[in-house]
mmCIF file of N, CA and C in Angstrom:
data_model
loop_
_atom_site.group_PDB
_atom_site.id
_atom_site.type_symbol
_atom_site.label_atom_id
_atom_site.label_comp_id
_atom_site.label_asym_id
_atom_site.label_seq_id
_atom_site.Cartn_x
_atom_site.Cartn_y
_atom_site.Cartn_z
ATOM 1 N N GLN A 1 105.004 71.216 97.687
ATOM 2 C CA GLN A 1 105.893 71.992 96.840
ATOM 3 C C GLN A 1 106.874 72.782 97.696
ATOM 4 N N VAL A 2 108.074 72.922 97.163
ATOM 5 C CA VAL A 2 109.105 73.752 97.794
ATOM 6 C C VAL A 2 109.585 74.748 96.752
ATOM 7 N N GLN A 3 109.651 76.003 97.113
ATOM 8 C CA GLN A 3 110.128 77.038 96.208
ATOM 9 C C GLN A 3 111.343 77.725 96.818
ATOM 10 N N LEU A 4 112.302 78.060 95.946
ATOM 11 C CA LEU A 4 113.471 78.839 96.342
ATOM 12 C C LEU A 4 113.432 80.162 95.593
ATOM 13 N N ALA A 5 113.464 81.250 96.331
ATOM 14 C CA ALA A 5 113.449 82.585 95.736
ATOM 15 C C ALA A 5 114.806 83.234 95.929
ATOM 16 N N GLU A 6 115.453 83.560 94.806
ATOM 17 C CA GLU A 6 116.788 84.151 94.827
ATOM 18 C C GLU A 6 116.717 85.639 94.522
ATOM 19 N N SER A 7 117.690 86.362 95.035
ATOM 20 C CA SER A 7 117.820 87.779 94.698
ATOM 21 C C SER A 7 119.266 88.201 94.894
ATOM 22 N N GLY A 8 119.603 89.344 94.327
ATOM 23 C CA GLY A 8 120.913 89.939 94.587
ATOM 24 C C GLY A 8 121.902 89.890 93.451
ATOM 25 N N GLY A 9 121.570 89.250 92.341
ATOM 26 C CA GLY A 9 122.490 89.233 91.216
ATOM 27 C C GLY A 9 122.566 90.591 90.544
ATOM 28 N N GLY A 10 123.468 90.711 89.568
ATOM 29 C CA GLY A 10 123.588 91.968 88.854
ATOM 30 C C GLY A 10 124.924 92.115 88.180
ATOM 31 N N LEU A 11 125.201 93.353 87.767
ATOM 32 C CA LEU A 11 126.438 93.692 87.075
ATOM 33 C C LEU A 11 127.345 94.466 88.027
ATOM 34 N N VAL A 12 128.599 94.065 88.094
ATOM 35 C CA VAL A 12 129.545 94.716 88.981
ATOM 36 C C VAL A 12 130.923 94.726 88.313
ATOM 37 N N GLN A 13 131.723 95.701 88.646
ATOM 38 C CA GLN A 13 133.084 95.749 88.119
ATOM 39 C C GLN A 13 133.996 94.792 88.881
ATOM 40 N N ALA A 14 135.049 94.372 88.226
ATOM 41 C CA ALA A 14 136.029 93.506 88.882
ATOM 42 C C ALA A 14 136.532 94.170 90.165
ATOM 43 N N GLY A 15 136.631 93.359 91.215
ATOM 44 C CA GLY A 15 137.025 93.864 92.518
ATOM 45 C C GLY A 15 135.860 94.252 93.404
ATOM 46 N N GLY A 16 134.675 94.304 92.822
ATOM 47 C CA GLY A 16 133.499 94.692 93.570
ATOM 48 C C GLY A 16 132.888 93.541 94.341
ATOM 49 N N SER A 17 131.726 93.817 94.942
ATOM 50 C CA SER A 17 131.041 92.836 95.791
ATOM 51 C C SER A 17 129.567 92.751 95.426
ATOM 52 N N LEU A 18 129.022 91.583 95.675
ATOM 53 C CA LEU A 18 127.588 91.345 95.574
ATOM 54 C C LEU A 18 127.178 90.385 96.688
ATOM 55 N N ARG A 19 125.920 90.465 97.076
ATOM 56 C CA ARG A 19 125.384 89.534 98.070
ATOM 57 C C ARG A 19 124.138 88.886 97.505
ATOM 58 N N LEU A 20 124.158 87.568 97.408
ATOM 59 C CA LEU A 20 123.008 86.807 96.955
ATOM 60 C C LEU A 20 122.220 86.307 98.162
ATOM 61 N N SER A 21 120.897 86.279 97.998
ATOM 62 C CA SER A 21 120.016 85.746 99.035
ATOM 63 C C SER A 21 119.138 84.661 98.423
ATOM 64 N N CYS A 22 118.781 83.685 99.232
ATOM 65 C CA CYS A 22 117.890 82.611 98.790
ATOM 66 C C CYS A 22 116.998 82.222 99.959
ATOM 67 N N THR A 23 115.689 82.288 99.748
ATOM 68 C CA THR A 23 114.736 81.931 100.785
ATOM 69 C C THR A 23 113.860 80.793 100.308
ATOM 70 N N ALA A 24 113.750 79.764 101.139
ATOM 71 C CA ALA A 24 112.934 78.602 100.817
ATOM 72 C C ALA A 24 111.570 78.717 101.482
ATOM 73 N N SER A 25 110.563 78.251 100.757
ATOM 74 C CA SER A 25 109.210 78.253 101.313
ATOM 75 C C SER A 25 108.455 77.027 100.812
ATOM 76 N N GLY A 26 107.362 76.694 101.508
ATOM 77 C CA GLY A 26 106.541 75.567 101.085
ATOM 78 C C GLY A 26 106.465 74.503 102.161
ATOM 79 N N THR A 27 106.375 73.250 101.709
ATOM 80 C CA THR A 27 106.141 72.114 102.613
ATOM 81 C C THR A 27 107.466 71.642 103.222
ATOM 82 N N ILE A 28 108.048 72.499 104.059
ATOM 83 C CA ILE A 28 109.374 72.250 104.606
ATOM 84 C C ILE A 28 109.296 71.824 106.065
ATOM 85 N N LEU A 29 109.896 70.688 106.367
ATOM 86 C CA LEU A 29 110.065 70.262 107.751
ATOM 87 C C LEU A 29 111.425 70.749 108.264
ATOM 88 N N SER A 30 112.430 70.544 107.446
ATOM 89 C CA SER A 30 113.769 71.035 107.789
ATOM 90 C C SER A 30 114.604 71.116 106.516
ATOM 91 N N ILE A 31 115.658 71.917 106.587
ATOM 92 C CA ILE A 31 116.601 72.030 105.468
ATOM 93 C C ILE A 31 117.940 71.505 105.931
ATOM 94 N N ASN A 32 118.489 70.599 105.199
ATOM 95 C CA ASN A 32 119.791 70.028 105.526
ATOM 96 C C ASN A 32 120.878 70.899 104.901
ATOM 97 N N ASP A 33 121.391 70.541 103.757
ATOM 98 C CA ASP A 33 122.356 71.386 103.062
ATOM 99 C C ASP A 33 121.628 72.480 102.284
ATOM 100 N N MET A 34 122.255 73.655 102.242
ATOM 101 C CA MET A 34 121.716 74.770 101.459
ATOM 102 C C MET A 34 122.891 75.581 100.942
ATOM 103 N N GLY A 35 122.856 75.905 99.656
ATOM 104 C CA GLY A 35 123.989 76.633 99.112
ATOM 105 C C GLY A 35 123.793 77.046 97.676
ATOM 106 N N TRP A 36 124.922 77.194 96.990
ATOM 107 C CA TRP A 36 124.911 77.784 95.659
ATOM 108 C C TRP A 36 125.773 76.989 94.671
ATOM 109 N N TYR A 37 125.241 76.864 93.476
ATOM 110 C CA TYR A 37 125.987 76.379 92.328
ATOM 111 C C TYR A 37 126.016 77.513 91.298
ATOM 112 N N ARG A 38 126.874 77.364 90.306
ATOM 113 C CA ARG A 38 126.869 78.327 89.205
ATOM 114 C C ARG A 38 127.171 77.613 87.896
ATOM 115 N N GLN A 39 126.718 78.263 86.806
ATOM 116 C CA GLN A 39 126.950 77.717 85.476
ATOM 117 C C GLN A 39 127.238 78.852 84.516
ATOM 118 N N ALA A 40 128.420 78.813 83.914
ATOM 119 C CA ALA A 40 128.799 79.776 82.895
ATOM 120 C C ALA A 40 128.511 79.179 81.524
ATOM 121 N N PRO A 41 128.325 80.009 80.492
ATOM 122 C CA PRO A 41 128.030 79.486 79.155
ATOM 123 C C PRO A 41 129.086 78.492 78.692
ATOM 124 N N GLY A 42 128.624 77.334 78.219
ATOM 125 C CA GLY A 42 129.527 76.308 77.728
ATOM 126 C C GLY A 42 130.149 75.443 78.805
ATOM 127 N N ASN A 43 129.846 75.759 80.069
ATOM 128 C CA ASN A 43 130.422 74.977 81.175
ATOM 129 C C ASN A 43 129.349 74.189 81.906
ATOM 130 N N GLU A 44 129.792 73.184 82.651
ATOM 131 C CA GLU A 44 128.870 72.432 83.488
ATOM 132 C C GLU A 44 128.576 73.212 84.774
ATOM 133 N N ARG A 45 127.463 72.873 85.386
ATOM 134 C CA ARG A 45 127.127 73.490 86.660
ATOM 135 C C ARG A 45 128.124 72.999 87.713
ATOM 136 N N GLU A 46 128.617 73.945 88.528
ATOM 137 C CA GLU A 46 129.619 73.591 89.532
ATOM 138 C C GLU A 46 129.229 74.138 90.901
ATOM 139 N N LEU A 47 129.676 73.437 91.914
ATOM 140 C CA LEU A 47 129.425 73.876 93.281
ATOM 141 C C LEU A 47 130.255 75.115 93.582
ATOM 142 N N VAL A 48 129.620 76.105 94.184
ATOM 143 C CA VAL A 48 130.314 77.305 94.634
ATOM 144 C C VAL A 48 130.532 77.242 96.148
ATOM 145 N N ALA A 49 129.442 77.082 96.885
ATOM 146 C CA ALA A 49 129.519 77.043 98.342
ATOM 147 C C ALA A 49 128.299 76.322 98.887
ATOM 148 N N MET A 50 128.506 75.611 99.982
ATOM 149 C CA MET A 50 127.402 74.874 100.606
ATOM 150 C C MET A 50 127.532 74.970 102.106
ATOM 151 N N GLY A 51 126.392 75.161 102.777
ATOM 152 C CA GLY A 51 126.357 75.180 104.232
ATOM 153 C C GLY A 51 125.452 74.088 104.752
ATOM 154 N N SER A 52 125.950 73.292 105.684
ATOM 155 C CA SER A 52 125.135 72.220 106.246
ATOM 156 C C SER A 52 124.361 72.744 107.454
ATOM 157 N N SER A 53 123.413 71.943 107.904
ATOM 158 C CA SER A 53 122.564 72.348 109.024
ATOM 159 C C SER A 53 123.335 72.423 110.334
ATOM 160 N N ASN A 54 124.487 71.763 110.388
ATOM 161 C CA ASN A 54 125.291 71.804 111.617
ATOM 162 C C ASN A 54 126.397 72.844 111.551
ATOM 163 N N GLY A 55 126.366 73.682 110.512
ATOM 164 C CA GLY A 55 127.315 74.785 110.436
ATOM 165 C C GLY A 55 128.544 74.530 109.597
ATOM 166 N N TYR A 56 128.683 73.305 109.085
ATOM 167 C CA TYR A 56 129.848 72.995 108.254
ATOM 168 C C TYR A 56 129.690 73.655 106.884
ATOM 169 N N THR A 57 130.786 74.225 106.361
ATOM 170 C CA THR A 57 130.746 74.894 105.068
ATOM 171 C C THR A 57 131.776 74.302 104.118
ATOM 172 N N THR A 58 131.432 74.333 102.830
ATOM 173 C CA THR A 58 132.315 73.856 101.772
ATOM 174 C C THR A 58 132.377 74.914 100.690
ATOM 175 N N TYR A 59 133.571 75.135 100.144
ATOM 176 C CA TYR A 59 133.753 76.123 99.086
ATOM 177 C C TYR A 59 134.549 75.523 97.930
ATOM 178 N N ALA A 60 134.237 76.000 96.725
ATOM 179 C CA ALA A 60 135.092 75.700 95.592
ATOM 180 C C ALA A 60 136.444 76.371 95.816
ATOM 181 N N ASP A 61 137.504 75.737 95.366
ATOM 182 C CA ASP A 61 138.840 76.318 95.550
ATOM 183 C C ASP A 61 138.938 77.714 94.943
ATOM 184 N N SER A 62 138.226 77.910 93.844
ATOM 185 C CA SER A 62 138.332 79.176 93.113
ATOM 186 C C SER A 62 137.715 80.355 93.866
ATOM 187 N N VAL A 63 136.900 80.089 94.891
ATOM 188 C CA VAL A 63 136.248 81.196 95.613
ATOM 189 C C VAL A 63 136.672 81.289 97.074
ATOM 190 N N LYS A 64 137.492 80.364 97.523
ATOM 191 C CA LYS A 64 137.926 80.379 98.928
ATOM 192 C C LYS A 64 138.640 81.690 99.243
ATOM 193 N N GLY A 65 138.267 82.265 100.376
ATOM 194 C CA GLY A 65 138.858 83.529 100.794
ATOM 195 C C GLY A 65 138.167 84.747 100.222
ATOM 196 N N ARG A 66 137.278 84.545 99.250
ATOM 197 C CA ARG A 66 136.563 85.678 98.637
ATOM 198 C C ARG A 66 135.060 85.610 98.904
ATOM 199 N N PHE A 67 134.503 84.407 98.919
ATOM 200 C CA PHE A 67 133.066 84.216 99.114
ATOM 201 C C PHE A 67 132.810 83.649 100.503
ATOM 202 N N THR A 68 131.683 84.041 101.084
ATOM 203 C CA THR A 68 131.275 83.526 102.389
ATOM 204 C C THR A 68 129.803 83.164 102.351
ATOM 205 N N ILE A 69 129.501 81.930 102.749
ATOM 206 C CA ILE A 69 128.105 81.498 102.827
ATOM 207 C C ILE A 69 127.651 81.558 104.282
ATOM 208 N N SER A 70 126.420 81.976 104.483
ATOM 209 C CA SER A 70 125.837 81.994 105.815
ATOM 210 C C SER A 70 124.368 81.620 105.713
ATOM 211 N N ARG A 71 123.801 81.227 106.834
ATOM 212 C CA ARG A 71 122.400 80.803 106.853
ATOM 213 C C ARG A 71 121.678 81.382 108.051
ATOM 214 N N GLU A 72 120.415 81.700 107.830
ATOM 215 C CA GLU A 72 119.495 82.028 108.914
ATOM 216 C C GLU A 72 118.470 80.903 108.957
ATOM 217 N N THR A 73 118.695 79.940 109.837
ATOM 218 C CA THR A 73 117.885 78.734 109.859
ATOM 219 C C THR A 73 116.410 79.044 110.091
ATOM 220 N N ALA A 74 116.122 79.949 111.012
ATOM 221 C CA ALA A 74 114.730 80.263 111.353
ATOM 222 C C ALA A 74 113.974 80.864 110.183
ATOM 223 N N LYS A 75 114.715 81.475 109.242
ATOM 224 C CA LYS A 75 114.086 82.111 108.080
ATOM 225 C C LYS A 75 114.219 81.264 106.822
ATOM 226 N N ASN A 76 114.792 80.057 106.947
ATOM 227 C CA ASN A 76 115.018 79.202 105.771
ATOM 228 C C ASN A 76 115.756 79.965 104.666
ATOM 229 N N THR A 77 116.729 80.737 105.053
ATOM 230 C CA THR A 77 117.427 81.625 104.119
ATOM 231 C C THR A 77 118.931 81.386 104.168
ATOM 232 N N ALA A 78 119.540 81.464 102.982
ATOM 233 C CA ALA A 78 120.992 81.398 102.846
ATOM 234 C C ALA A 78 121.469 82.635 102.103
ATOM 235 N N TYR A 79 122.680 83.048 102.449
ATOM 236 C CA TYR A 79 123.294 84.212 101.814
ATOM 237 C C TYR A 79 124.658 83.806 101.259
ATOM 238 N N LEU A 80 125.039 84.454 100.166
ATOM 239 C CA LEU A 80 126.371 84.279 99.623
ATOM 240 C C LEU A 80 126.976 85.671 99.443
ATOM 241 N N GLN A 81 127.912 86.012 100.305
ATOM 242 C CA GLN A 81 128.624 87.274 100.184
ATOM 243 C C GLN A 81 129.818 87.058 99.272
ATOM 244 N N MET A 82 129.854 87.790 98.176
ATOM 245 C CA MET A 82 130.907 87.618 97.170
ATOM 246 C C MET A 82 131.731 88.890 97.098
ATOM 247 N N ASN A 83 132.976 88.789 97.493
ATOM 248 C CA ASN A 83 133.902 89.923 97.477
ATOM 249 C C ASN A 83 135.019 89.680 96.464
ATOM 250 N N SER A 84 135.711 90.748 96.121
ATOM 251 C CA SER A 84 136.839 90.663 95.186
ATOM 252 C C SER A 84 136.456 89.891 93.930
ATOM 253 N N LEU A 85 135.321 90.238 93.372
ATOM 254 C CA LEU A 85 134.804 89.506 92.216
ATOM 255 C C LEU A 85 135.720 89.644 91.011
ATOM 256 N N LYS A 86 135.771 88.570 90.229
ATOM 257 C CA LYS A 86 136.605 88.501 89.035
ATOM 258 C C LYS A 86 135.720 88.234 87.816
ATOM 259 N N PRO A 87 136.173 88.611 86.621
ATOM 260 C CA PRO A 87 135.372 88.310 85.419
ATOM 261 C C PRO A 87 135.034 86.824 85.289
ATOM 262 N N GLU A 88 135.909 85.955 85.759
ATOM 263 C CA GLU A 88 135.638 84.523 85.658
ATOM 264 C C GLU A 88 134.557 84.048 86.626
ATOM 265 N N ASP A 89 134.095 84.918 87.512
ATOM 266 C CA ASP A 89 132.952 84.588 88.367
ATOM 267 C C ASP A 89 131.618 84.798 87.643
ATOM 268 N N THR A 90 131.661 85.353 86.447
ATOM 269 C CA THR A 90 130.444 85.586 85.675
ATOM 270 C C THR A 90 129.747 84.273 85.375
ATOM 271 N N ALA A 91 128.480 84.177 85.764
ATOM 272 C CA ALA A 91 127.718 82.942 85.578
ATOM 273 C C ALA A 91 126.286 83.181 86.063
ATOM 274 N N VAL A 92 125.441 82.196 85.804
ATOM 275 C CA VAL A 92 124.135 82.148 86.460
ATOM 276 C C VAL A 92 124.317 81.358 87.746
ATOM 277 N N TYR A 93 123.902 81.949 88.846
ATOM 278 C CA TYR A 93 124.050 81.328 90.166
ATOM 279 C C TYR A 93 122.705 80.732 90.587
ATOM 280 N N TYR A 94 122.744 79.453 90.964
ATOM 281 C CA TYR A 94 121.540 78.729 91.347
ATOM 282 C C TYR A 94 121.596 78.359 92.831
ATOM 283 N N CYS A 95 120.533 78.672 93.512
ATOM 284 C CA CYS A 95 120.400 78.237 94.897
ATOM 285 C C CYS A 95 119.933 76.791 94.925
ATOM 286 N N TYR A 96 120.434 76.039 95.903
ATOM 287 C CA TYR A 96 120.070 74.632 96.072
ATOM 288 C C TYR A 96 119.770 74.374 97.545
ATOM 289 N N ALA A 97 118.765 73.543 97.786
ATOM 290 C CA ALA A 97 118.465 73.147 99.155
ATOM 291 C C ALA A 97 118.058 71.685 99.200
ATOM 292 N N ALA A 98 118.652 70.950 100.108
ATOM 293 C CA ALA A 98 118.260 69.558 100.369
ATOM 294 C C ALA A 98 117.248 69.602 101.505
ATOM 295 N N VAL A 99 115.992 69.346 101.158
ATOM 296 C CA VAL A 99 114.878 69.590 102.067
ATOM 297 C C VAL A 99 114.267 68.285 102.551
ATOM 298 N N THR A 100 113.905 68.251 103.824
ATOM 299 C CA THR A 100 113.021 67.217 104.330
ATOM 300 C C THR A 100 111.631 67.836 104.391
ATOM 301 N N ARG A 101 110.715 67.236 103.642
ATOM 302 C CA ARG A 101 109.386 67.835 103.504
ATOM 303 C C ARG A 101 108.399 67.279 104.523
ATOM 304 N N THR A 102 107.295 67.979 104.650
ATOM 305 C CA THR A 102 106.221 67.526 105.529
ATOM 306 C C THR A 102 105.316 66.526 104.838
ATOM 307 N N ILE A 103 105.547 66.327 103.520
ATOM 308 C CA ILE A 103 104.732 65.390 102.750
ATOM 309 C C ILE A 103 105.643 64.350 102.127
ATOM 310 N N LEU A 104 105.096 63.276 101.619
ATOM 311 C CA LEU A 104 105.887 62.262 100.954
ATOM 312 C C LEU A 104 106.065 62.614 99.483
ATOM 313 N N PRO A 105 107.198 62.312 98.881
ATOM 314 C CA PRO A 105 108.402 61.799 99.535
ATOM 315 C C PRO A 105 109.083 62.861 100.387
ATOM 316 N N ARG A 106 109.679 62.422 101.477
ATOM 317 C CA ARG A 106 110.255 63.365 102.431
ATOM 318 C C ARG A 106 111.451 64.108 101.865
ATOM 319 N N ASP A 107 112.371 63.376 101.238
ATOM 320 C CA ASP A 107 113.614 63.978 100.752
ATOM 321 C C ASP A 107 113.384 64.631 99.401
ATOM 322 N N TYR A 108 113.798 65.865 99.289
ATOM 323 C CA TYR A 108 113.516 66.634 98.068
ATOM 324 C C TYR A 108 114.666 67.592 97.799
ATOM 325 N N ASP A 109 115.142 67.590 96.547
ATOM 326 C CA ASP A 109 116.184 68.530 96.123
ATOM 327 C C ASP A 109 115.516 69.708 95.421
ATOM 328 N N ALA A 110 115.636 70.882 96.012
ATOM 329 C CA ALA A 110 115.013 72.081 95.449
ATOM 330 C C ALA A 110 116.058 72.976 94.795
ATOM 331 N N TRP A 111 115.662 73.584 93.688
ATOM 332 C CA TRP A 111 116.546 74.485 92.941
ATOM 333 C C TRP A 111 115.824 75.813 92.703
ATOM 334 N N GLY A 112 116.593 76.894 92.759
ATOM 335 C CA GLY A 112 116.069 78.181 92.379
ATOM 336 C C GLY A 112 116.110 78.357 90.874
ATOM 337 N N GLN A 113 115.539 79.471 90.416
ATOM 338 C CA GLN A 113 115.452 79.716 88.974
ATOM 339 C C GLN A 113 116.754 80.269 88.409
ATOM 340 N N GLY A 114 117.643 80.701 89.273
ATOM 341 C CA GLY A 114 118.926 81.233 88.841
ATOM 342 C C GLY A 114 118.925 82.745 88.800
ATOM 343 N N THR A 115 120.064 83.329 89.151
ATOM 344 C CA THR A 115 120.239 84.771 89.078
ATOM 345 C C THR A 115 121.581 85.068 88.403
ATOM 346 N N GLN A 116 121.565 86.023 87.478
ATOM 347 C CA GLN A 116 122.759 86.314 86.691
ATOM 348 C C GLN A 116 123.713 87.203 87.483
ATOM 349 N N VAL A 117 124.971 86.802 87.501
ATOM 350 C CA VAL A 117 126.047 87.637 88.044
ATOM 351 C C VAL A 117 127.029 87.896 86.909
ATOM 352 N N THR A 118 127.257 89.164 86.607
ATOM 353 C CA THR A 118 128.178 89.550 85.544
ATOM 354 C C THR A 118 129.241 90.470 86.123
ATOM 355 N N VAL A 119 130.495 90.092 85.931
ATOM 356 C CA VAL A 119 131.611 90.883 86.443
ATOM 357 C C VAL A 119 132.391 91.418 85.247
ATOM 358 N N SER A 120 132.442 92.720 85.120
ATOM 359 C CA SER A 120 133.148 93.344 83.999
ATOM 360 C C SER A 120 134.594 93.652 84.380
ATOM 361 N N SER A 121 135.451 93.577 83.371
ATOM 362 C CA SER A 121 136.885 93.823 83.629
ATOM 363 C C SER A 121 137.239 95.293 83.466
#
């Protein structure tokens, strides 16, 4: 089993900041990609930011320049620093990790339970 524990969501005014954390635990050999998706009511889940094991990062166009993803590989943890938040950033944010496990099957896609981010205008 692989578990992702998220924290850091909440309510913030427009222009404010929040930092999300996600820590993976369980039968982990290594983590390849690790990052965040989000889903607003009535919308599909969309990629926000992703960090690869070699340091490459990807961002949605809507968050470039405002959000920063980082990872602490030794702690199996990813962070999403969100600055200059806008009401349209309101959504449930889900942590995702592409894991190579110590058990079969090796490749496993892990998801967190989601954390609510609400930005008021």
